[in-house]
PDB file of C-alpha atoms in Angstrom:
ATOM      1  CA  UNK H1321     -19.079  39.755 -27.754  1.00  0.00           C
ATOM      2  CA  UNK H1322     -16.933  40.037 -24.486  1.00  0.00           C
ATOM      3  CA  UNK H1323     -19.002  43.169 -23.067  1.00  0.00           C
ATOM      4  CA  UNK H1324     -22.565  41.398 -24.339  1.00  0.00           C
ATOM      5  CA  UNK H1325     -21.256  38.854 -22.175  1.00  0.00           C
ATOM      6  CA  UNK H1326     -19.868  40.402 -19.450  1.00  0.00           C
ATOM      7  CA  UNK H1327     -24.121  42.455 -19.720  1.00  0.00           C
ATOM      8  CA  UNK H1328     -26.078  39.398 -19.538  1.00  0.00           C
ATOM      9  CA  UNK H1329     -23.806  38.418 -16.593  1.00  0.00           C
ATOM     10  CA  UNK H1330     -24.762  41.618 -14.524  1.00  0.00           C
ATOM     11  CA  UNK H1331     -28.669  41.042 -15.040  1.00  0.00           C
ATOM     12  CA  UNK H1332     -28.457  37.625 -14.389  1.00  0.00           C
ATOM     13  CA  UNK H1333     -26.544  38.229 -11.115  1.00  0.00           C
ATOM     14  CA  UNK H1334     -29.438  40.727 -11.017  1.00  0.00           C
ATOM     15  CA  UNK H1335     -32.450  39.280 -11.219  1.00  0.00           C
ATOM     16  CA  UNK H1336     -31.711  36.968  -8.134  1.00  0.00           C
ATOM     17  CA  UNK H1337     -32.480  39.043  -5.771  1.00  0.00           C
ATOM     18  CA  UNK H1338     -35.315  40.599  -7.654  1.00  0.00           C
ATOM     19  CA  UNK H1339     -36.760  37.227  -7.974  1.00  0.00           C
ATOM     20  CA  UNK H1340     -36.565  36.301  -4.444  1.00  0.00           C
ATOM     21  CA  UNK H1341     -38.295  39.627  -3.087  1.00  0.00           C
ATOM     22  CA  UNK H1342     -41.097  39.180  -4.658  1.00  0.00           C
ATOM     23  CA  UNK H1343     -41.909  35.173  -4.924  1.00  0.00           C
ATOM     24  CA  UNK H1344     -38.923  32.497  -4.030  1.00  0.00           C
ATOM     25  CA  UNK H1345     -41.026  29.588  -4.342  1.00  0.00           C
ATOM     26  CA  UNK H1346     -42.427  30.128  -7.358  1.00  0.00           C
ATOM     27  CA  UNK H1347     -39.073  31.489  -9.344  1.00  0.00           C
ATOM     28  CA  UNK H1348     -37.323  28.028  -8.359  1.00  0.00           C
ATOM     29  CA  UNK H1349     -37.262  27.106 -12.156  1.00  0.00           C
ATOM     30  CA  UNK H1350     -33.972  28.544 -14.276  1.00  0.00           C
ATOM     31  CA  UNK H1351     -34.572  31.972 -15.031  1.00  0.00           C
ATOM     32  CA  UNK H1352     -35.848  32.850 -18.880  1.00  0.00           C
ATOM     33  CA  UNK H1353     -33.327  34.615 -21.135  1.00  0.00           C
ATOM     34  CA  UNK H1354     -35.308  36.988 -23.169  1.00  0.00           C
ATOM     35  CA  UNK H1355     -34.513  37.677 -26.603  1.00  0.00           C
ATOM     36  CA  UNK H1356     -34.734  41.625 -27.693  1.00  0.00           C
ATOM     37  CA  UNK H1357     -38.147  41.453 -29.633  1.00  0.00           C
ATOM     38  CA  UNK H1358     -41.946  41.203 -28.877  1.00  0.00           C
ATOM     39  CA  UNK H1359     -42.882  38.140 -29.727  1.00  0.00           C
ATOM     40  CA  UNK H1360     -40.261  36.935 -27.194  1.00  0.00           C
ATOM     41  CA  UNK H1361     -40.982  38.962 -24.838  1.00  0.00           C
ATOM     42  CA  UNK H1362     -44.956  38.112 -24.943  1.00  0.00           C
ATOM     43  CA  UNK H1363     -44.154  34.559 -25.267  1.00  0.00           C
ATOM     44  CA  UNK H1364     -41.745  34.894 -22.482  1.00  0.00           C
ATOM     45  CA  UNK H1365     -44.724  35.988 -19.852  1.00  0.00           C
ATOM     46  CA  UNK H1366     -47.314  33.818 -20.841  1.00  0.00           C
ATOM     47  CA  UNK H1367     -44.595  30.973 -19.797  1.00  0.00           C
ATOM     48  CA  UNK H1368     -44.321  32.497 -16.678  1.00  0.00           C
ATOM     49  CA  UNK H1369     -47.949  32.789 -16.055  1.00  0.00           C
ATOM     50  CA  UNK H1370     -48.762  29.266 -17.257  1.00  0.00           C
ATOM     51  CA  UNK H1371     -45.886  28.052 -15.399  1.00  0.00           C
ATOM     52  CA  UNK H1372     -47.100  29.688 -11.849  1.00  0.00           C
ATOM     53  CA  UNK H1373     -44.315  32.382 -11.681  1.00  0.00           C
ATOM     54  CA  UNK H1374     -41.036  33.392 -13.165  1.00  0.00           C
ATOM     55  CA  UNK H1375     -37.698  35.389 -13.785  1.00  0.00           C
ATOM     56  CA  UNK H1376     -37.224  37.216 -16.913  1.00  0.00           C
ATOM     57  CA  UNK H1377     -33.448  38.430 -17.663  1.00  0.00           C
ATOM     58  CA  UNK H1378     -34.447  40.910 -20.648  1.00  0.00           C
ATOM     59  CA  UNK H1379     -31.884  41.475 -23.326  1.00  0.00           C
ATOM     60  CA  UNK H1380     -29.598  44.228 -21.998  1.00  0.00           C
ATOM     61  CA  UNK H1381     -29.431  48.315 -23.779  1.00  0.00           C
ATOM     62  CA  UNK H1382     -33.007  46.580 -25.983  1.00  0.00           C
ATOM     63  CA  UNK H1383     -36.314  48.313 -26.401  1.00  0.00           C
ATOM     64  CA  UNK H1384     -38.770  46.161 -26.854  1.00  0.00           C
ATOM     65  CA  UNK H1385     -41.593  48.012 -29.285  1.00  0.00           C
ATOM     66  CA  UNK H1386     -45.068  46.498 -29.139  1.00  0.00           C
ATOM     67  CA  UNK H1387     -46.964  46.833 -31.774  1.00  0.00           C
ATOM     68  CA  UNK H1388     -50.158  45.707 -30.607  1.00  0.00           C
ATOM     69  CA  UNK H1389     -52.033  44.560 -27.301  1.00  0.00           C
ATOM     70  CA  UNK H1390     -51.421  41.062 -26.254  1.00  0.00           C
ATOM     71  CA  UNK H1391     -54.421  40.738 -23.797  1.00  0.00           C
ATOM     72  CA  UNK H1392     -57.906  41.442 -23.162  1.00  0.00           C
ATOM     73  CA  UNK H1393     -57.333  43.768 -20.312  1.00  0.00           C
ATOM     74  CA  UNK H1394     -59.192  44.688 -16.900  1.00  0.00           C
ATOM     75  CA  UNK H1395     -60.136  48.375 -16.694  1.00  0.00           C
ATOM     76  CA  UNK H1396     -60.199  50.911 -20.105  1.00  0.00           C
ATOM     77  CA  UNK H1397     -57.483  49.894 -22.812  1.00  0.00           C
ATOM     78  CA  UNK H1398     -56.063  46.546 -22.913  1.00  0.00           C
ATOM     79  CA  UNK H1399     -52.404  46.171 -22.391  1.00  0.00           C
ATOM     80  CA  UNK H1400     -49.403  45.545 -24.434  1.00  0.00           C
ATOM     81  CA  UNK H1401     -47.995  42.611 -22.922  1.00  0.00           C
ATOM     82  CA  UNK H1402     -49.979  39.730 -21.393  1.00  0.00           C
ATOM     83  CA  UNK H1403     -51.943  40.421 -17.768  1.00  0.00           C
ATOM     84  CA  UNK H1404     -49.139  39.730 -15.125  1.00  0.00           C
ATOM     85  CA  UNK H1405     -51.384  36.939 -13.048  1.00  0.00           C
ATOM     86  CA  UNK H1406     -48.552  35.473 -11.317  1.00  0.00           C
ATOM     87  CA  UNK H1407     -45.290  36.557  -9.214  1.00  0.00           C
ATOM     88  CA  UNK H1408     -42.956  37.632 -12.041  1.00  0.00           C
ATOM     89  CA  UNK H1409     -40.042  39.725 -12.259  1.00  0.00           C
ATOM     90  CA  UNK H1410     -38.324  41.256 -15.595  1.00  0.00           C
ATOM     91  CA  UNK H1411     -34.729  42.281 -15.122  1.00  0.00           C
ATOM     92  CA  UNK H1412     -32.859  44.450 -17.532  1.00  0.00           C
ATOM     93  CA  UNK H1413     -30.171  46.987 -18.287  1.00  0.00           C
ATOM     94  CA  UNK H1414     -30.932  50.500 -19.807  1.00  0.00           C
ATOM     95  CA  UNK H1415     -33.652  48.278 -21.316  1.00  0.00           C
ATOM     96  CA  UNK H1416     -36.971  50.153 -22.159  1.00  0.00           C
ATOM     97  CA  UNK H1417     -40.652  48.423 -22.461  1.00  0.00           C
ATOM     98  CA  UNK H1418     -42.306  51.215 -25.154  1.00  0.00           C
ATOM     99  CA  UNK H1419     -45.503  51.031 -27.586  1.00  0.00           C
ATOM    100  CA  UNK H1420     -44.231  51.814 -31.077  1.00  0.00           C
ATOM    101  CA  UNK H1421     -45.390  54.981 -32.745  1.00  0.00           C
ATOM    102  CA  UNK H1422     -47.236  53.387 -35.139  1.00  0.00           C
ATOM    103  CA  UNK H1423     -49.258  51.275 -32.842  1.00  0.00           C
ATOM    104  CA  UNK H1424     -53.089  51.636 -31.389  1.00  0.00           C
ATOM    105  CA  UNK H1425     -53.674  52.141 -28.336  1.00  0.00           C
ATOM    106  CA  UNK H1426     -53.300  50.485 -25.157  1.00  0.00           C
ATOM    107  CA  UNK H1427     -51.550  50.547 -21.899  1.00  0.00           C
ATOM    108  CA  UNK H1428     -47.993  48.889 -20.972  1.00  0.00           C
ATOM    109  CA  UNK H1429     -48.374  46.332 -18.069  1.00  0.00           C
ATOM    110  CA  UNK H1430     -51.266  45.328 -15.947  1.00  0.00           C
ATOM    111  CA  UNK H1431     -51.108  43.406 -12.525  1.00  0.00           C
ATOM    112  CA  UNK H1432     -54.275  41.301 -11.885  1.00  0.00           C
ATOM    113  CA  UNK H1433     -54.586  40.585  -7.772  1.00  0.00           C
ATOM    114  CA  UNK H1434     -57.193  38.753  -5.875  1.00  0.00           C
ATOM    115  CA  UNK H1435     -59.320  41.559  -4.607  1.00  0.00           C
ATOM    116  CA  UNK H1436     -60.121  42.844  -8.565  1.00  0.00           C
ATOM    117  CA  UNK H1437     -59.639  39.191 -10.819  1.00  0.00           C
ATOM    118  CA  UNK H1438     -60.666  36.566  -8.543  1.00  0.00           C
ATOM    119  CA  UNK H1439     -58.120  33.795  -8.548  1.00  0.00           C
ATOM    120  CA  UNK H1440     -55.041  35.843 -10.088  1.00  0.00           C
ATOM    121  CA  UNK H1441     -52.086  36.371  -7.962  1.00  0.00           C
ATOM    122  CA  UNK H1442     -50.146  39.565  -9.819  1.00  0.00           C
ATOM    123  CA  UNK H1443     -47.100  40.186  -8.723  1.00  0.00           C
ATOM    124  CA  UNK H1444     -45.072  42.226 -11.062  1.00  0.00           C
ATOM    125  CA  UNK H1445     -41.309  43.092  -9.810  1.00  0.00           C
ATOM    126  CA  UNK H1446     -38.938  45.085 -12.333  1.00  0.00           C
ATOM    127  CA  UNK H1447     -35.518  46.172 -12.199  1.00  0.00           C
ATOM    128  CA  UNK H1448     -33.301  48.605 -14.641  1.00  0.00           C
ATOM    129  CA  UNK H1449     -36.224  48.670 -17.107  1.00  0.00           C
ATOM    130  CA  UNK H1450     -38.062  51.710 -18.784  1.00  0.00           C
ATOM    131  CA  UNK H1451     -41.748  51.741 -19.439  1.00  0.00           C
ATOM    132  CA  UNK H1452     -43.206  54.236 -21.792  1.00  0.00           C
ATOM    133  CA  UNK H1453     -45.362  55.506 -24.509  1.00  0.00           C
ATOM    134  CA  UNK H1454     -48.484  53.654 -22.682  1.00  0.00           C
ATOM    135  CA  UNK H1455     -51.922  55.079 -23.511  1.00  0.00           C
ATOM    136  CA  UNK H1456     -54.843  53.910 -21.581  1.00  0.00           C
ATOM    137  CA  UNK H1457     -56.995  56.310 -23.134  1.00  0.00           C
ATOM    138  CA  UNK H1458     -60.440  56.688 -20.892  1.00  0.00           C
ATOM    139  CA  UNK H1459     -59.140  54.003 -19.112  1.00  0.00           C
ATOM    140  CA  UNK H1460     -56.733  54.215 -16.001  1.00  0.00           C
ATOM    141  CA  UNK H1461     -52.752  53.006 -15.684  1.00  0.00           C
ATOM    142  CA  UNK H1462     -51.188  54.174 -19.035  1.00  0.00           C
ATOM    143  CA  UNK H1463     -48.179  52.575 -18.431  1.00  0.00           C
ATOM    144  CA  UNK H1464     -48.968  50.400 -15.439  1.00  0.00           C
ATOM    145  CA  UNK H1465     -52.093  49.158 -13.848  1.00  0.00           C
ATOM    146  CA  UNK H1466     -51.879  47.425 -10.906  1.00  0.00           C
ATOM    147  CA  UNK H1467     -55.590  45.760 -10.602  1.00  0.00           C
ATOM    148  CA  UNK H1468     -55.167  44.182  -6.798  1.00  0.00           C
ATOM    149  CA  UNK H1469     -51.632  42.766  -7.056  1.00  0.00           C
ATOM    150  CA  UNK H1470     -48.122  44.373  -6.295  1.00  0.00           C
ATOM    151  CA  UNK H1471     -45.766  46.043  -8.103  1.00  0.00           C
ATOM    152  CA  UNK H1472     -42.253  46.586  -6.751  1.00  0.00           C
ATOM    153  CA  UNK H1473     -40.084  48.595  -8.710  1.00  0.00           C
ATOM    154  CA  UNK H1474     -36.293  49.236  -8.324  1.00  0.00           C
ATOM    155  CA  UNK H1475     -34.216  51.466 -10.667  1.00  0.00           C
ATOM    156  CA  UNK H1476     -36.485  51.739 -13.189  1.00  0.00           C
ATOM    157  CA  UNK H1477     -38.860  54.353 -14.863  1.00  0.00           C
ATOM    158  CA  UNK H1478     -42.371  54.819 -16.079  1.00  0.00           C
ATOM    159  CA  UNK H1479     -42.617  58.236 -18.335  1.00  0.00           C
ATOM    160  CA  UNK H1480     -44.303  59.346 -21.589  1.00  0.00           C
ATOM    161  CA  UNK H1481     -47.839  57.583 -20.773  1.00  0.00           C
ATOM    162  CA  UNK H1482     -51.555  58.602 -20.991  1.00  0.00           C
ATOM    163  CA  UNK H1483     -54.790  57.900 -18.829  1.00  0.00           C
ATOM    164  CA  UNK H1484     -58.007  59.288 -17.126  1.00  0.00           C
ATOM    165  CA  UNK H1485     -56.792  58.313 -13.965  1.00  0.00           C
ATOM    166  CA  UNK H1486     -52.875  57.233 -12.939  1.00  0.00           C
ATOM    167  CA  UNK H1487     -51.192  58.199 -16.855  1.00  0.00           C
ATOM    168  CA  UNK H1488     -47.817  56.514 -15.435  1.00  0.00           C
ATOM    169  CA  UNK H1489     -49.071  54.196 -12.748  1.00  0.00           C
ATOM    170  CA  UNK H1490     -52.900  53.347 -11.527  1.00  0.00           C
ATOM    171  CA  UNK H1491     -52.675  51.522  -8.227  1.00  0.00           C
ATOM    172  CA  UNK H1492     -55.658  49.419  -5.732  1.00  0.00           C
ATOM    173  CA  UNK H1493     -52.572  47.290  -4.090  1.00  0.00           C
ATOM    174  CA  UNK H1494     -49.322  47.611  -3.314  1.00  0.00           C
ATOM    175  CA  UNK H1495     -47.159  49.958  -5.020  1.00  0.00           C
ATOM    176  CA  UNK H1496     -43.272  50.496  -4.135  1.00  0.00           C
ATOM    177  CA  UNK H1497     -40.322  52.179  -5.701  1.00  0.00           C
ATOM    178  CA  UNK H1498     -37.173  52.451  -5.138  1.00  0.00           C
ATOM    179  CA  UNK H1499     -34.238  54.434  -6.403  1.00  0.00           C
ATOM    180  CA  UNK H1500     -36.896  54.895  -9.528  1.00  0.00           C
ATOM    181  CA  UNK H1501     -38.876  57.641 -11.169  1.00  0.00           C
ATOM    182  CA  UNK H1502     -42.445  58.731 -12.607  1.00  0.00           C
ATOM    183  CA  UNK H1503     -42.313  61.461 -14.671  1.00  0.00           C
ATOM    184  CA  UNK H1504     -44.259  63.352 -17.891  1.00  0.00           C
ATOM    185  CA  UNK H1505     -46.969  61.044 -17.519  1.00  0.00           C
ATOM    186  CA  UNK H1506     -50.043  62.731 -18.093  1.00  0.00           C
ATOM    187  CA  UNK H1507     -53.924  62.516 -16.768  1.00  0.00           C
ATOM    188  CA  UNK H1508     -57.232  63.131 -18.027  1.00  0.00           C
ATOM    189  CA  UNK H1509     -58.374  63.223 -15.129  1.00  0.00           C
ATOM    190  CA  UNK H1510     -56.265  63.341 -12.001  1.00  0.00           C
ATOM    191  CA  UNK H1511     -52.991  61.910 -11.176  1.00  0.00           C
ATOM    192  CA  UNK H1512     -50.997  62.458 -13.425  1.00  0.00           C
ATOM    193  CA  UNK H1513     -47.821  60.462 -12.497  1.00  0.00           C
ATOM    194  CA  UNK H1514     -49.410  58.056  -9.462  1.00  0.00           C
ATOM    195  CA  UNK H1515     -53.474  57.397  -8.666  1.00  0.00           C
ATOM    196  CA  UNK H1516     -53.683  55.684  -5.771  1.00  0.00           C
ATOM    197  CA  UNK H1517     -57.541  54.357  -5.421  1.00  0.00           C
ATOM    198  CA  UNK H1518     -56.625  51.647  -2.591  1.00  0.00           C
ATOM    199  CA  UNK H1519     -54.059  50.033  -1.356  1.00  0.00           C
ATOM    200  CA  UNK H1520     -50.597  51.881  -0.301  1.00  0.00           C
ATOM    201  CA  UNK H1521     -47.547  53.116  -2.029  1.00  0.00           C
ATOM    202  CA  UNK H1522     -43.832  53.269  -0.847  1.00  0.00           C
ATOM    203  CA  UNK H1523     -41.847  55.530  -2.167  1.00  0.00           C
ATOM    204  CA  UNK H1524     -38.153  55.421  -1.581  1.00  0.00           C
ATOM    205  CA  UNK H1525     -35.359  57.293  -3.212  1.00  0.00           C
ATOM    206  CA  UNK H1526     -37.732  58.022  -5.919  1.00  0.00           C
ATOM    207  CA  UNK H1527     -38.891  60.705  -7.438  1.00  0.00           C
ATOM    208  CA  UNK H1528     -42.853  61.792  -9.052  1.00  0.00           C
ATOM    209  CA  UNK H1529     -42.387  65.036 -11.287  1.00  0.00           C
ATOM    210  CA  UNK H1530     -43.101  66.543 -14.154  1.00  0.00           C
ATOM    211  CA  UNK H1531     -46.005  65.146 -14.088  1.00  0.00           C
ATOM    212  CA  UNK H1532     -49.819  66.568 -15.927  1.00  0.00           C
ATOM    213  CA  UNK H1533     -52.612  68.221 -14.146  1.00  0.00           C
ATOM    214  CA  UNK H1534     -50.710  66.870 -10.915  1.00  0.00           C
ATOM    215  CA  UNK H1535     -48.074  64.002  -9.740  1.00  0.00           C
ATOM    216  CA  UNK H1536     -50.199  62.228  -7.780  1.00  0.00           C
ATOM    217  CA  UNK H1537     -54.135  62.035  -7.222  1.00  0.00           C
ATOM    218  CA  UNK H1538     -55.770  59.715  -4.858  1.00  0.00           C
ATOM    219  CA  UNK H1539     -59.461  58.672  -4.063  1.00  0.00           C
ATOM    220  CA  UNK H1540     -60.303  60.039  -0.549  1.00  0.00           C
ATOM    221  CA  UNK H1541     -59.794  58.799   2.321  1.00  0.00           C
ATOM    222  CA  UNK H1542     -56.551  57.566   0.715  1.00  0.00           C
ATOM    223  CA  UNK H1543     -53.470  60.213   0.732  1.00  0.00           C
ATOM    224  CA  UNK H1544     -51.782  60.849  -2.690  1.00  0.00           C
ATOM    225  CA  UNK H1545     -48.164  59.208  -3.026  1.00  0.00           C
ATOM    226  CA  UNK H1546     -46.573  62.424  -2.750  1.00  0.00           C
TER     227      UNK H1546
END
């Protein structure tokens, strides 16, 4: 009980800063504890988004399986968890996002932003989480879509997904990572890690490998992420 303690003290301590990169005004409410299953996590995000933003501190060492798709989604497969359609930011520790083996198919995470879903406002910010197993199928962003908005993340990993375009991460805003990692994602199409079709991507102390055809594609005039 002591170390499960002294856990959920590091991501909460965590998730702070996280939540103040990305949207301070609209993470001024207490930050939601997240239990370690999907119906909690799902539930978790559509508070968020109803509520205009928020901080999720997700259960620490937990993978949270999802079993199904939770949304309608914007571009090929829908995704697993709600469309992110606010600022909100998921904190963890060694915690992994996955689609269970059993389940159909569908991407991870999507971002909604203004210039693809008119009146969202995606911001999706995660630190010390996994995301895998996503499979977008003729679609694009098997783990991660970002439709407009931003995604910003720190520590953490996308690996293991499939899509035409972008298998790990599908981009037309802003992408950055730091001290994080994209790897055996694979493509249809092109970009196999990263597709960049607008936008810009940051890449800091991160790595794109191991990637399939290629770790990053982009749509001309735009220069691949790496």
């Amino acid at each position: 009980m002591r170390a499960l303690h002294v856990l959920r003290t590091l991501v909460a301590a965590a998730v702070v800063p996280l939540a103040s990169a990305s949207a301070p005004d609209a993470h001024a409410a207490a930050p939601i504890v997240v239990a370690c299953g999907e119906s909690a996590l799902v539930d978790a995000v559509n508070t968020a988004n109803a509520a205009g933003g928020g901080s999720l501190i997700l259960a620490p060492l937990c993978t949270y399986a999802l079993t199904s798709a939770h949304s309608s989604g914007g571009a090929g497969q829908s995704p697993g968890l709600p469309n992110i359609t606010t600022p909100i930011s998921m904190a963890g520790l060694a915690t992994q996002i996955t689609r269970a083996s059993s389940a159909p198919v569908f991407r991870i995470l999507e971002v909604d932003g203004p210039s693809q879903v008119p009146g969202a406002n995606g911001q999706l910010t995660l630190g010390s989480v996994t995301v895998s197993g996503g499979d977008a199928g003729l679609g694009v962003g098997g783990g991660i879509a970002n439709l407009g908005g931003s995604v910003t993340l720190t520590g953490s990993t996308v690996r293991d997904s499939k899509a035409s375009y972008g298998g790990g991460i599908y981009t037309d805003g802003t992408l950055m990572l730091t001290g994080s990692s994209v790897t055996a994602n694979t493509a249809g199409v092109n970009g196999g890690g990263i597709f960049t079709n607008a936008g810009g991507v940051a890449l800091i102390g991160s790595g794109v490998v191991g990637n399939t055809p290629n770790n990053c594609g982009a749509l001309p005039p735009v220069a691949p992420a790496c």
